[in-house]
Structures are given as C-alpha cells and as structure tokens.
C-alpha cells in the first residue's frame, strides 16, 4: 500500500481532469446496473454449466454473446461472421516413464512429465548434472544435446532454470526436488493438473526440440548418476567454480513420452463497430467468456458459475458495445473502429487471445490498444469498506500517453480509486502476464487491465450472480467506456513509447 500511496502523491498533480463531454456522458449513462444484471443472470446461470472451453455451456455462452452483438447492430468481422473458430489440441498423457540404471519410474508415481511431446519410442540421452541450474552451474558443464539434471526445491524459479537449460541446448530437463515430501505434494498437484491433458493452440510435434520437463524425486537423480541423494546434495551445495559438478560421472538416462492428441473446437466471439475518419485504426475491448466448468466431484453445488470471473467483464463488454452502437446510430459514433471481443480458452492458458494475436482479423500494427476487463464485479478483502476502486494494471508499461489518458479520464468522469498494487512487475502474482491483454502487450500493443482482486469465491461454485455489486460494476464499466471513448476519438493515436 505504501508504494501505491507514494505513486498517487507523485502523479496526482500531473493528471488534470479535462472538461466533461456531455455526449460521452449520455452514452456512458446507458450502462446501468439493471442491464448488467439482466445479462449476467443469463450468462452466469447454472444452465451455462460453468462455460468450460469446448463444452456445451461454452457454446451456449458464445451463442448468447453473438445474439447480443447482432441485436445491437455490430457486424461480424470474420468473413462476415461473429465467430473466429479456434482449434485447440489436447495432449493426454499415455505411456510415460523414465529408466535409470536398473530402475523404472512411472509417470505420476515417481516422476511427473510436464510437456506434450510424443517420443514415439524410447529415447536415450547422455545425462549431465547441472547443480542448481544457475548460470555459474551451466558454465561448468556441457548439456548440448543431452539431458540436463538439476536439483531445485519447490520455492525455486524453475521456469528460468528450464529456459537457461534450453538456451544451452539441453534436449531434456530433469528437475529433481531434493525434499522427498515436498516432491510428493508436487506430484499430486501435477497429477490433478496434467492427467486430463494440456490444451495448446499448437499441434504437438513428435520428437520436438522443446520436449518438456520431467519433475522427479531425489532418488531419480541419484539413480541416473549411480550415486546417493546425499552425495548429490553435497555436490549441489558446493561452489560450482570448485569443480564439484565435473567430478560426478556423466551417465545416461532413458525415457518415453506417449501422448494421445485430441482436437477441441471452440471460438472467439467478435463484434465490430466501424469508425468514421480514422476507421483503419482499431481499439480492442476484451474479456473472456469461458470459465472452468463443473467441479469434478463432491456434494452440493458443483457448477462454477464464474459470475465475476469473467461474466462481469463479458457483460461489461456487451454494455459498452451497446452504448457505442447507440452513439453510432445517433450520428455520434467513434472516429476509430472498435472491436469488441470475448475470447475463449482463457482459463486454459490465455489460448483464445493467443490464437487471435497469431491470426488477427485486423492488422496488429493498426491495433491501437487493448482494454481488457477480467473480474470487475466484486471487492477483495483489502477493499471491504473502501470507496469505489479498481485495480489498474499495465497502463504505463508501453505508453506514457495511455497512462496519462487513463488517469485524466477517470478524474474527469468516474473518480474511481485506481489501485496500482498489482501493476508492480515484481509482485508475486505476476498479474500483468495473467490475462488476455498479455498477448497484445507481447505484440507491443499498449494495454490496460481492469481487475477487482482475489476473493474467497475465486474459481469456486460460489462465484455467483448474487454476490456481484452491480453499482460498482456499472462504475467500472463506465470507466472503461470513457477511456475507450477518449482513445477512439482523440486526434493522435496512442503509441507505444516504452519497451
Ligand atoms: Zn478471468
């Protein structure tokens, strides 16, 4: 909170409100609590079955969004249609194991394979121990074309270690947790997360270079190098410059990964409003209409309604679209074009927006901004009694001007408290990369992400319509509307000036 207060003090005087535009206000005021509630009561109803990607409920939700876009007079920009078909691939783990010495380790029993490659048959590689997998460790050994084995606790940042191993051209990476109990816990989590298959926008390639990662217990590493976990721990603890890693004899390891690939058909839903004199420039407003479906088992309510996540963002997109569409009918339409896009597959790894930015309907270099709305109908415990607020993430990352515009627009019209807690790139939740705007930011398109925080009903069947604060939701949706209005109508296009 301190950091946030400081930012307000520093920036407060810079962003002067400007004169209110009564035309913008007329259309912003057409976004109402009752309309949002009417829409959300359908979108987040039990009938939608939690809107899981590829399932019946998601298809029903897609039809609902499309019908609304059509009714309000938006056009379908995908060859005349509103659906952008998205093909996703599920790789379901089959016969997967690791062989080291005389031992065989079965997937989800003593190793966990995280990846989607199918090796066809067994692969045998030279194995090299790379300690804790730091740069100074990799400097001591050569993992090019080999299996790199590292020893990392659950707290460690294994993603960067794996990236480093790939950089050094390791063909396979074994991440061994030195704590057997911690590893057991990890194994259970991996099993829950991976056994149903991972979804991807890319077709898995057999024998691909990026073949994934094996997570393993300390025993597996010891068996690979024909030693004991204790000796490995000792080698890991020593300063790599002293050559402890080199003293371990290189060895070999054998593994097999077999995958059954299934194709899953889903769709992004797009509604387009053509601008006037700057119609080639596109303002994008996004939310994700998918959610996590039904709970696998248990008693009572099993449907994850996703009223807040991200029903709230999706009905906001619909209401904002409705207001812009009405403005256009009245001859007050925006100068730039606006693409309203509710995406699929967010909960499976930002897949719908990933697909869109790989197959954009409008050129990315003409795409001015993405305003992404994901969870805006609730309060988190930190703001239990606060005045209306919203977390604002990413507005200053690529464009100074966008950040200024966002602040000034809010001061002029909506006066929400902008909380920048999660805007800190060092914040452990890493939210800047955790919703669909990230796929736009990756392409150097300025973004703003609007978010209400983490609450106790996050990804639970209790994320229901009854818990939404519709007055607060309305204010936040109006804030996005005004920001879009300013961006779409100003003379100069918002440009990225930072990397
Ligand atoms: Zn979400």
XYZ file of C-alpha atoms and ligand atoms in Angstrom:
500
model
C 0.000 0.000 0.000
C 2.841 2.343 0.721
C 4.137 2.147 -2.745
C 0.683 2.873 -4.087
C 0.188 5.960 -1.900
C 3.541 7.298 -2.989
C 2.568 6.921 -6.625
C -0.650 8.842 -6.051
C 1.249 11.654 -4.367
C 3.771 11.892 -7.146
C 1.334 11.578 -10.006
C -1.709 13.251 -8.525
C -0.956 16.717 -9.740
C 0.059 15.689 -13.230
C -3.196 14.323 -14.494
C -5.596 17.229 -14.567
C -9.193 16.449 -15.343
C -10.431 17.944 -18.584
C -13.858 19.330 -19.474
C -16.622 16.736 -19.436
C -18.155 15.830 -22.772
C -21.957 15.644 -22.368
C -22.226 13.391 -25.419
C -19.903 10.814 -23.862
C -21.878 11.057 -20.630
C -25.179 10.471 -22.381
C -23.957 7.102 -23.666
C -21.997 6.127 -20.559
C -25.218 6.566 -18.579
C -26.885 3.945 -20.748
C -24.732 1.391 -18.940
C -26.948 0.570 -15.985
C -26.919 -1.844 -13.031
C -30.206 -3.369 -14.187
C -28.982 -4.082 -17.731
C -25.768 -5.621 -16.423
C -27.743 -7.762 -14.001
C -30.176 -8.935 -16.685
C -27.307 -10.042 -18.920
C -25.261 -11.646 -16.153
C -28.239 -13.551 -14.774
C -28.277 -15.458 -18.049
C -24.545 -15.695 -18.777
C -23.630 -16.946 -15.283
C -26.718 -19.097 -14.740
C -26.428 -22.801 -13.929
C -27.746 -23.533 -17.420
C -24.363 -22.407 -18.808
C -22.669 -25.187 -16.823
C -19.592 -23.136 -15.991
C -18.736 -22.330 -19.648
C -15.781 -24.672 -19.920
C -13.825 -24.365 -23.163
C -15.085 -26.772 -25.806
C -18.073 -27.894 -23.717
C -21.787 -27.327 -24.252
C -22.031 -24.433 -21.798
C -19.291 -22.504 -23.578
C -21.107 -22.957 -26.917
C -24.320 -21.652 -25.354
C -22.496 -18.644 -23.923
C -20.939 -17.961 -27.346
C -24.381 -18.019 -28.955
C -25.659 -15.632 -26.292
C -22.856 -13.114 -26.877
C -23.261 -13.349 -30.637
C -27.022 -12.751 -30.437
C -26.379 -9.624 -28.388
C -23.751 -8.286 -30.809
C -26.137 -8.931 -33.682
C -29.083 -7.260 -31.947
C -27.178 -4.090 -31.213
C -26.116 -3.792 -34.843
C -22.441 -4.742 -34.637
C -21.116 -6.559 -37.667
C -19.327 -9.903 -37.751
C -15.750 -9.221 -38.916
C -14.661 -12.838 -39.515
C -15.643 -13.394 -43.168
C -18.961 -11.806 -42.304
C -19.423 -13.901 -39.151
C -19.078 -13.284 -35.441
C -17.191 -16.470 -34.568
C -13.481 -16.897 -35.022
C -13.018 -20.688 -34.968
C -10.171 -21.737 -32.683
C -8.722 -25.226 -32.863
C -7.028 -26.389 -29.708
C -5.056 -29.527 -29.154
C -5.244 -31.616 -26.013
C -2.347 -33.908 -25.309
C -3.421 -36.632 -22.925
C -0.524 -38.420 -21.241
C -0.226 -42.106 -22.136
C 2.666 -44.499 -21.518
C 5.317 -42.287 -19.925
C 8.327 -43.371 -17.892
C 11.978 -42.805 -17.068
C 14.604 -45.561 -16.873
C 17.811 -45.026 -14.917
C 20.207 -47.833 -14.044
C 18.023 -50.843 -13.254
C 15.063 -48.733 -12.139
C 11.951 -47.673 -13.989
C 9.982 -44.643 -12.810
C 6.359 -44.377 -13.934
C 4.638 -41.079 -14.686
C 2.562 -39.677 -11.807
C 4.033 -42.341 -9.491
C 7.597 -41.130 -9.076
C 8.044 -38.620 -11.889
C 5.748 -36.052 -13.491
C 6.134 -35.228 -17.150
C 5.203 -31.650 -17.983
C 5.005 -31.310 -21.735
C 3.173 -32.519 -24.806
C 5.829 -34.248 -26.908
C 5.375 -37.794 -28.134
C 8.736 -39.509 -28.440
C 7.374 -42.429 -30.429
C 9.608 -44.910 -28.627
C 12.319 -44.771 -26.010
C 14.925 -42.021 -26.127
C 18.325 -42.470 -24.519
C 20.440 -39.405 -23.835
C 23.715 -38.666 -22.074
C 22.852 -37.129 -18.698
C 24.751 -34.291 -17.048
C 24.268 -32.964 -13.542
C 23.969 -29.147 -13.525
C 23.598 -28.455 -9.799
C 21.074 -25.754 -9.026
C 20.821 -24.792 -12.672
C 22.272 -21.307 -12.289
C 24.374 -19.702 -14.954
C 27.550 -20.487 -12.991
C 26.455 -24.146 -12.835
C 25.799 -24.419 -16.554
C 29.166 -22.757 -17.203
C 30.856 -25.805 -15.644
C 29.188 -28.466 -17.767
C 28.129 -29.088 -21.350
C 24.463 -30.037 -21.749
C 24.236 -29.528 -25.523
C 22.056 -32.311 -26.953
C 21.914 -34.031 -23.568
C 19.614 -34.397 -20.579
C 20.333 -31.690 -18.000
C 19.567 -32.787 -14.443
C 19.149 -30.045 -11.829
C 18.301 -30.092 -8.143
C 15.682 -27.490 -7.188
C 13.340 -27.023 -4.228
C 9.681 -26.121 -4.730
C 10.355 -22.467 -3.931
C 12.866 -22.075 -6.755
C 12.017 -20.379 -10.027
C 12.211 -23.495 -12.191
C 10.926 -21.687 -15.285
C 14.060 -19.598 -15.595
C 16.261 -22.647 -14.938
C 14.495 -24.564 -17.691
C 14.843 -21.587 -20.030
C 18.553 -21.467 -19.281
C 18.923 -25.207 -19.942
C 17.154 -24.761 -23.297
C 19.445 -21.875 -24.101
C 22.364 -24.247 -23.560
C 20.597 -26.649 -25.933
C 19.670 -29.358 -23.431
C 17.331 -31.829 -25.113
C 15.528 -32.802 -21.923
C 15.480 -31.319 -18.443
C 15.048 -33.225 -15.191
C 14.080 -31.006 -12.262
C 14.695 -33.064 -9.127
C 13.322 -31.822 -5.834
C 15.810 -32.581 -3.041
C 12.980 -32.833 -0.491
C 11.050 -36.118 -0.950
C 7.986 -34.883 0.976
C 7.768 -31.674 -0.940
C 8.105 -33.673 -4.139
C 5.193 -35.917 -3.141
C 2.981 -32.885 -2.742
C 4.097 -31.511 -6.095
C 3.399 -34.854 -7.717
C -0.202 -34.804 -6.519
C -0.686 -31.298 -7.847
C 0.815 -32.217 -11.202
C -1.393 -35.262 -11.407
C -4.525 -33.183 -10.880
C -3.385 -30.556 -13.298
C -1.888 -32.677 -16.082
C -3.616 -36.044 -16.227
C -6.643 -34.664 -18.118
C -4.335 -33.270 -20.795
C -2.942 -29.859 -21.540
C -4.551 -27.611 -24.113
C -2.471 -25.745 -26.643
C -3.000 -23.665 -29.784
C -0.132 -25.544 -31.410
C -0.258 -29.064 -32.722
C 2.198 -31.128 -30.672
C 5.204 -32.252 -32.676
C 6.713 -35.664 -32.241
C 10.338 -35.537 -31.079
C 10.229 -31.781 -30.851
C 13.280 -29.964 -29.578
C 11.284 -28.453 -26.732
C 10.373 -31.819 -25.384
C 9.144 -30.708 -21.961
C 10.413 -31.371 -18.472
C 10.438 -34.255 -16.044
C 9.901 -33.369 -12.407
C 11.411 -36.045 -10.235
C 12.333 -37.076 -6.709
C 15.953 -37.016 -5.453
C 16.050 -40.827 -5.903
C 15.635 -40.480 -9.642
C 18.601 -38.125 -9.913
C 20.671 -40.427 -7.700
C 19.790 -43.478 -9.818
C 20.689 -41.635 -13.019
C 24.185 -40.895 -11.701
C 24.542 -44.148 -9.787
C 25.106 -42.337 -6.519
C 23.134 -41.345 -3.400
C 20.851 -38.338 -2.849
C 23.274 -37.238 -0.094
C 26.250 -37.112 -2.437
C 24.217 -35.166 -4.978
C 23.167 -32.714 -2.280
C 26.800 -32.232 -1.361
C 27.823 -31.590 -4.949
C 24.934 -29.122 -5.287
C 25.903 -27.211 -2.156
C 29.490 -26.587 -3.244
C 30.651 -23.539 -5.156
C 30.404 -24.687 -8.793
C 33.696 -22.953 -9.601
C 35.451 -25.555 -7.428
C 34.528 -28.242 -9.941
C 32.203 -30.458 -7.854
C 29.813 -30.888 -10.761
C 32.563 -32.111 -13.053
C 33.527 -34.808 -10.558
C 30.154 -36.501 -10.997
C 30.470 -39.087 -13.719
C 28.266 -38.335 -16.737
C 25.713 -41.051 -17.290
C 22.740 -41.924 -19.479
C 19.010 -41.768 -18.982
C 16.194 -43.313 -20.993
C 12.643 -42.065 -21.225
C 9.498 -42.376 -23.228
C 6.581 -39.967 -23.569
C 3.460 -41.122 -25.407
C 0.547 -38.749 -25.976
C -2.940 -39.119 -27.356
C -3.830 -35.926 -29.203
C -7.423 -34.737 -29.378
C -8.683 -31.717 -31.280
C -11.036 -29.386 -29.462
C -13.089 -26.878 -31.424
C -14.008 -23.614 -29.780
C -14.488 -19.977 -30.792
C -13.745 -16.340 -30.003
C -16.790 -14.094 -30.441
C -16.162 -10.787 -32.230
C -18.429 -7.793 -32.787
C -17.212 -4.893 -34.892
C -18.195 -1.227 -34.954
C -16.712 0.685 -37.860
C -15.297 4.131 -37.090
C -15.543 7.279 -39.180
C -12.490 9.232 -40.396
C -9.936 7.021 -38.599
C -11.667 3.708 -39.151
C -8.488 1.811 -40.100
C -7.222 2.148 -36.543
C -8.702 -0.385 -34.149
C -9.452 -0.112 -30.461
C -9.928 -3.574 -28.930
C -12.010 -4.246 -25.820
C -11.732 -7.782 -24.458
C -12.999 -10.123 -21.777
C -13.054 -13.914 -21.574
C -16.435 -15.606 -21.677
C -15.141 -19.091 -20.843
C -14.764 -20.360 -17.299
C -13.694 -23.596 -15.580
C -16.850 -25.695 -15.944
C -18.147 -28.059 -13.305
C -16.348 -29.362 -10.246
C -15.346 -32.995 -10.798
C -16.967 -34.367 -7.664
C -18.342 -33.666 -4.212
C -21.606 -32.601 -2.654
C -23.939 -29.715 -3.338
C -23.491 -27.042 -5.976
C -20.870 -28.196 -8.482
C -21.275 -25.519 -11.139
C -18.584 -22.877 -11.240
C -20.750 -20.016 -12.470
C -17.924 -17.562 -12.964
C -20.236 -14.592 -12.369
C -17.258 -12.423 -11.521
C -14.666 -14.445 -13.499
C -15.303 -13.326 -16.110
C -19.048 -12.964 -16.513
C -18.663 -9.460 -15.094
C -16.147 -8.464 -17.771
C -18.196 -10.038 -20.544
C -21.437 -8.241 -19.670
C -19.381 -5.034 -19.356
C -18.121 -5.554 -22.905
C -21.727 -6.091 -24.056
C -22.966 -2.931 -22.336
C -20.051 -0.815 -23.575
C -20.690 -2.142 -27.089
C -24.374 -1.312 -26.791
C -23.564 2.288 -25.819
C -21.122 2.784 -28.672
C -23.542 1.181 -31.119
C -26.311 3.534 -29.986
C -23.958 6.518 -30.304
C -23.220 5.482 -33.868
C -26.920 5.150 -34.692
C -27.379 8.682 -33.378
C -24.559 10.011 -35.556
C -22.073 10.248 -32.682
C -20.052 7.115 -33.462
C -16.345 6.868 -32.704
C -13.681 8.056 -35.146
C -11.636 4.881 -34.777
C -13.177 1.438 -35.169
C -13.834 -0.689 -32.119
C -13.512 -4.455 -31.949
C -15.450 -5.984 -29.075
C -14.035 -9.412 -28.493
C -14.975 -12.001 -25.906
C -12.384 -14.742 -26.046
C -12.397 -18.446 -25.270
C -9.813 -20.626 -23.512
C -8.535 -18.004 -21.067
C -8.754 -20.376 -18.133
C -6.751 -22.959 -20.109
C -3.829 -20.601 -20.606
C -4.944 -17.419 -22.442
C -5.471 -19.550 -25.547
C -8.251 -17.645 -27.342
C -6.376 -14.349 -27.214
C -3.171 -16.162 -28.135
C -4.943 -17.552 -31.178
C -6.342 -14.137 -32.102
C -2.971 -12.400 -31.955
C -1.493 -15.203 -34.067
C -4.395 -14.935 -36.532
C -5.505 -11.317 -36.197
C -8.629 -10.269 -38.090
C -7.316 -6.680 -38.162
C -3.598 -5.904 -38.596
C -1.820 -5.733 -35.257
C 0.095 -2.643 -36.350
C -3.264 -0.874 -36.760
C -4.400 -2.073 -33.346
C -4.125 0.922 -31.048
C -4.882 -0.529 -27.642
C -6.442 -3.456 -25.794
C -8.635 -2.634 -22.803
C -9.097 -5.961 -21.034
C -11.758 -6.491 -18.398
C -11.362 -9.614 -16.262
C -13.242 -9.697 -12.919
C -14.790 -6.323 -12.124
C -17.962 -7.116 -10.164
C -16.681 -7.687 -6.637
C -14.447 -6.391 -3.854
C -11.409 -8.096 -2.397
C -10.832 -8.218 1.378
C -8.353 -5.321 1.130
C -11.169 -3.020 -0.072
C -14.013 -4.270 2.090
C -15.117 -0.791 3.117
C -13.295 1.315 0.562
C -14.797 3.890 -1.789
C -15.297 2.527 -5.330
C -11.955 1.272 -6.621
C -10.441 -0.868 -9.345
C -7.010 -2.379 -9.778
C -5.403 -0.914 -12.865
C -2.589 -2.955 -14.357
C -0.268 -2.286 -17.272
C -1.399 1.202 -18.330
C 2.113 2.651 -18.003
C 4.077 -0.322 -19.329
C 4.168 0.530 -23.032
C 2.732 4.012 -23.438
C 3.187 7.090 -21.250
C 0.304 8.734 -23.016
C -2.117 5.901 -22.373
C -1.380 6.065 -18.675
C -1.961 9.822 -18.606
C -5.176 9.494 -20.583
C -6.431 6.729 -18.306
C -5.772 8.796 -15.173
C -7.209 12.010 -16.561
C -10.336 10.306 -17.923
C -11.050 8.727 -14.563
C -10.562 12.053 -12.781
C -12.919 13.754 -15.203
C -15.747 11.257 -15.162
C -15.671 8.313 -12.782
C -13.306 9.105 -9.905
C -12.638 5.513 -9.005
C -9.664 4.835 -6.765
C -7.064 3.381 -9.115
C -5.103 0.850 -7.099
C -1.716 0.064 -8.713
C -0.646 -2.635 -6.243
C -0.630 -5.347 -8.926
C 0.958 -3.108 -11.521
C 4.328 -3.761 -9.893
C 6.080 -6.243 -12.152
C 7.809 -7.728 -9.126
C 4.503 -8.515 -7.438
C 4.478 -12.300 -6.903
C 1.037 -12.726 -8.512
C 2.505 -11.518 -11.815
C -0.915 -10.321 -12.988
C 0.481 -8.289 -15.871
C 1.012 -11.605 -17.653
C -2.051 -13.458 -16.410
C -4.970 -12.391 -18.530
C -5.674 -11.903 -22.218
C -4.200 -8.407 -22.559
C -0.760 -10.033 -22.209
C -0.988 -11.486 -25.728
C -1.479 -7.940 -27.031
C 1.257 -6.449 -24.836
C 3.626 -9.136 -26.135
C 2.996 -7.667 -29.578
C 3.872 -4.162 -28.358
C 0.249 -3.026 -28.250
C -0.482 -0.791 -25.221
C -2.989 -2.322 -22.810
C -4.947 -1.641 -19.656
C -6.161 -4.494 -17.495
C -9.084 -3.814 -15.090
C -9.442 -6.184 -12.133
C -11.172 -6.328 -8.746
C -8.715 -8.530 -6.817
C -8.638 -12.059 -5.453
C -11.572 -13.006 -3.232
C -12.673 -16.151 -1.400
C -15.021 -17.292 -4.197
C -12.334 -17.200 -6.885
C -12.702 -20.377 -9.019
C -15.422 -21.745 -6.721
C -19.077 -22.643 -7.337
C -19.848 -19.733 -5.002
C -18.732 -17.160 -7.622
C -22.414 -16.364 -8.227
C -24.544 -13.519 -9.530
C -25.962 -12.845 -6.061
C -22.561 -11.708 -4.851
C -21.975 -9.122 -7.585
C -22.137 -5.430 -6.623
C -23.900 -4.042 -9.647
C -23.447 -0.355 -8.793
C -19.710 -0.876 -8.536
C -19.674 -2.973 -11.706
C -21.518 -0.177 -13.512
C -18.982 2.443 -12.422
C -16.093 0.288 -13.585
C -17.731 -0.481 -16.936
C -18.386 3.244 -17.399
C -14.740 3.952 -16.621
C -13.689 1.578 -19.435
C -16.301 3.129 -21.718
C -14.979 6.677 -21.168
C -11.384 5.527 -21.635
C -12.307 3.835 -24.913
C -14.265 6.925 -25.968
C -11.237 9.154 -25.431
C -8.841 6.768 -27.187
C -11.183 6.242 -30.132
C -11.977 9.922 -30.673
C -8.726 11.775 -29.989
C -6.737 13.278 -32.830
C -3.451 11.437 -32.211
C -3.292 7.693 -31.989
C -1.929 6.213 -28.728
C 1.555 4.946 -29.496
C 3.945 2.750 -27.551
C 6.986 4.753 -26.418
C 8.468 2.235 -23.988
C 9.777 -1.300 -24.306
Zn -10.583 -14.490 -15.522
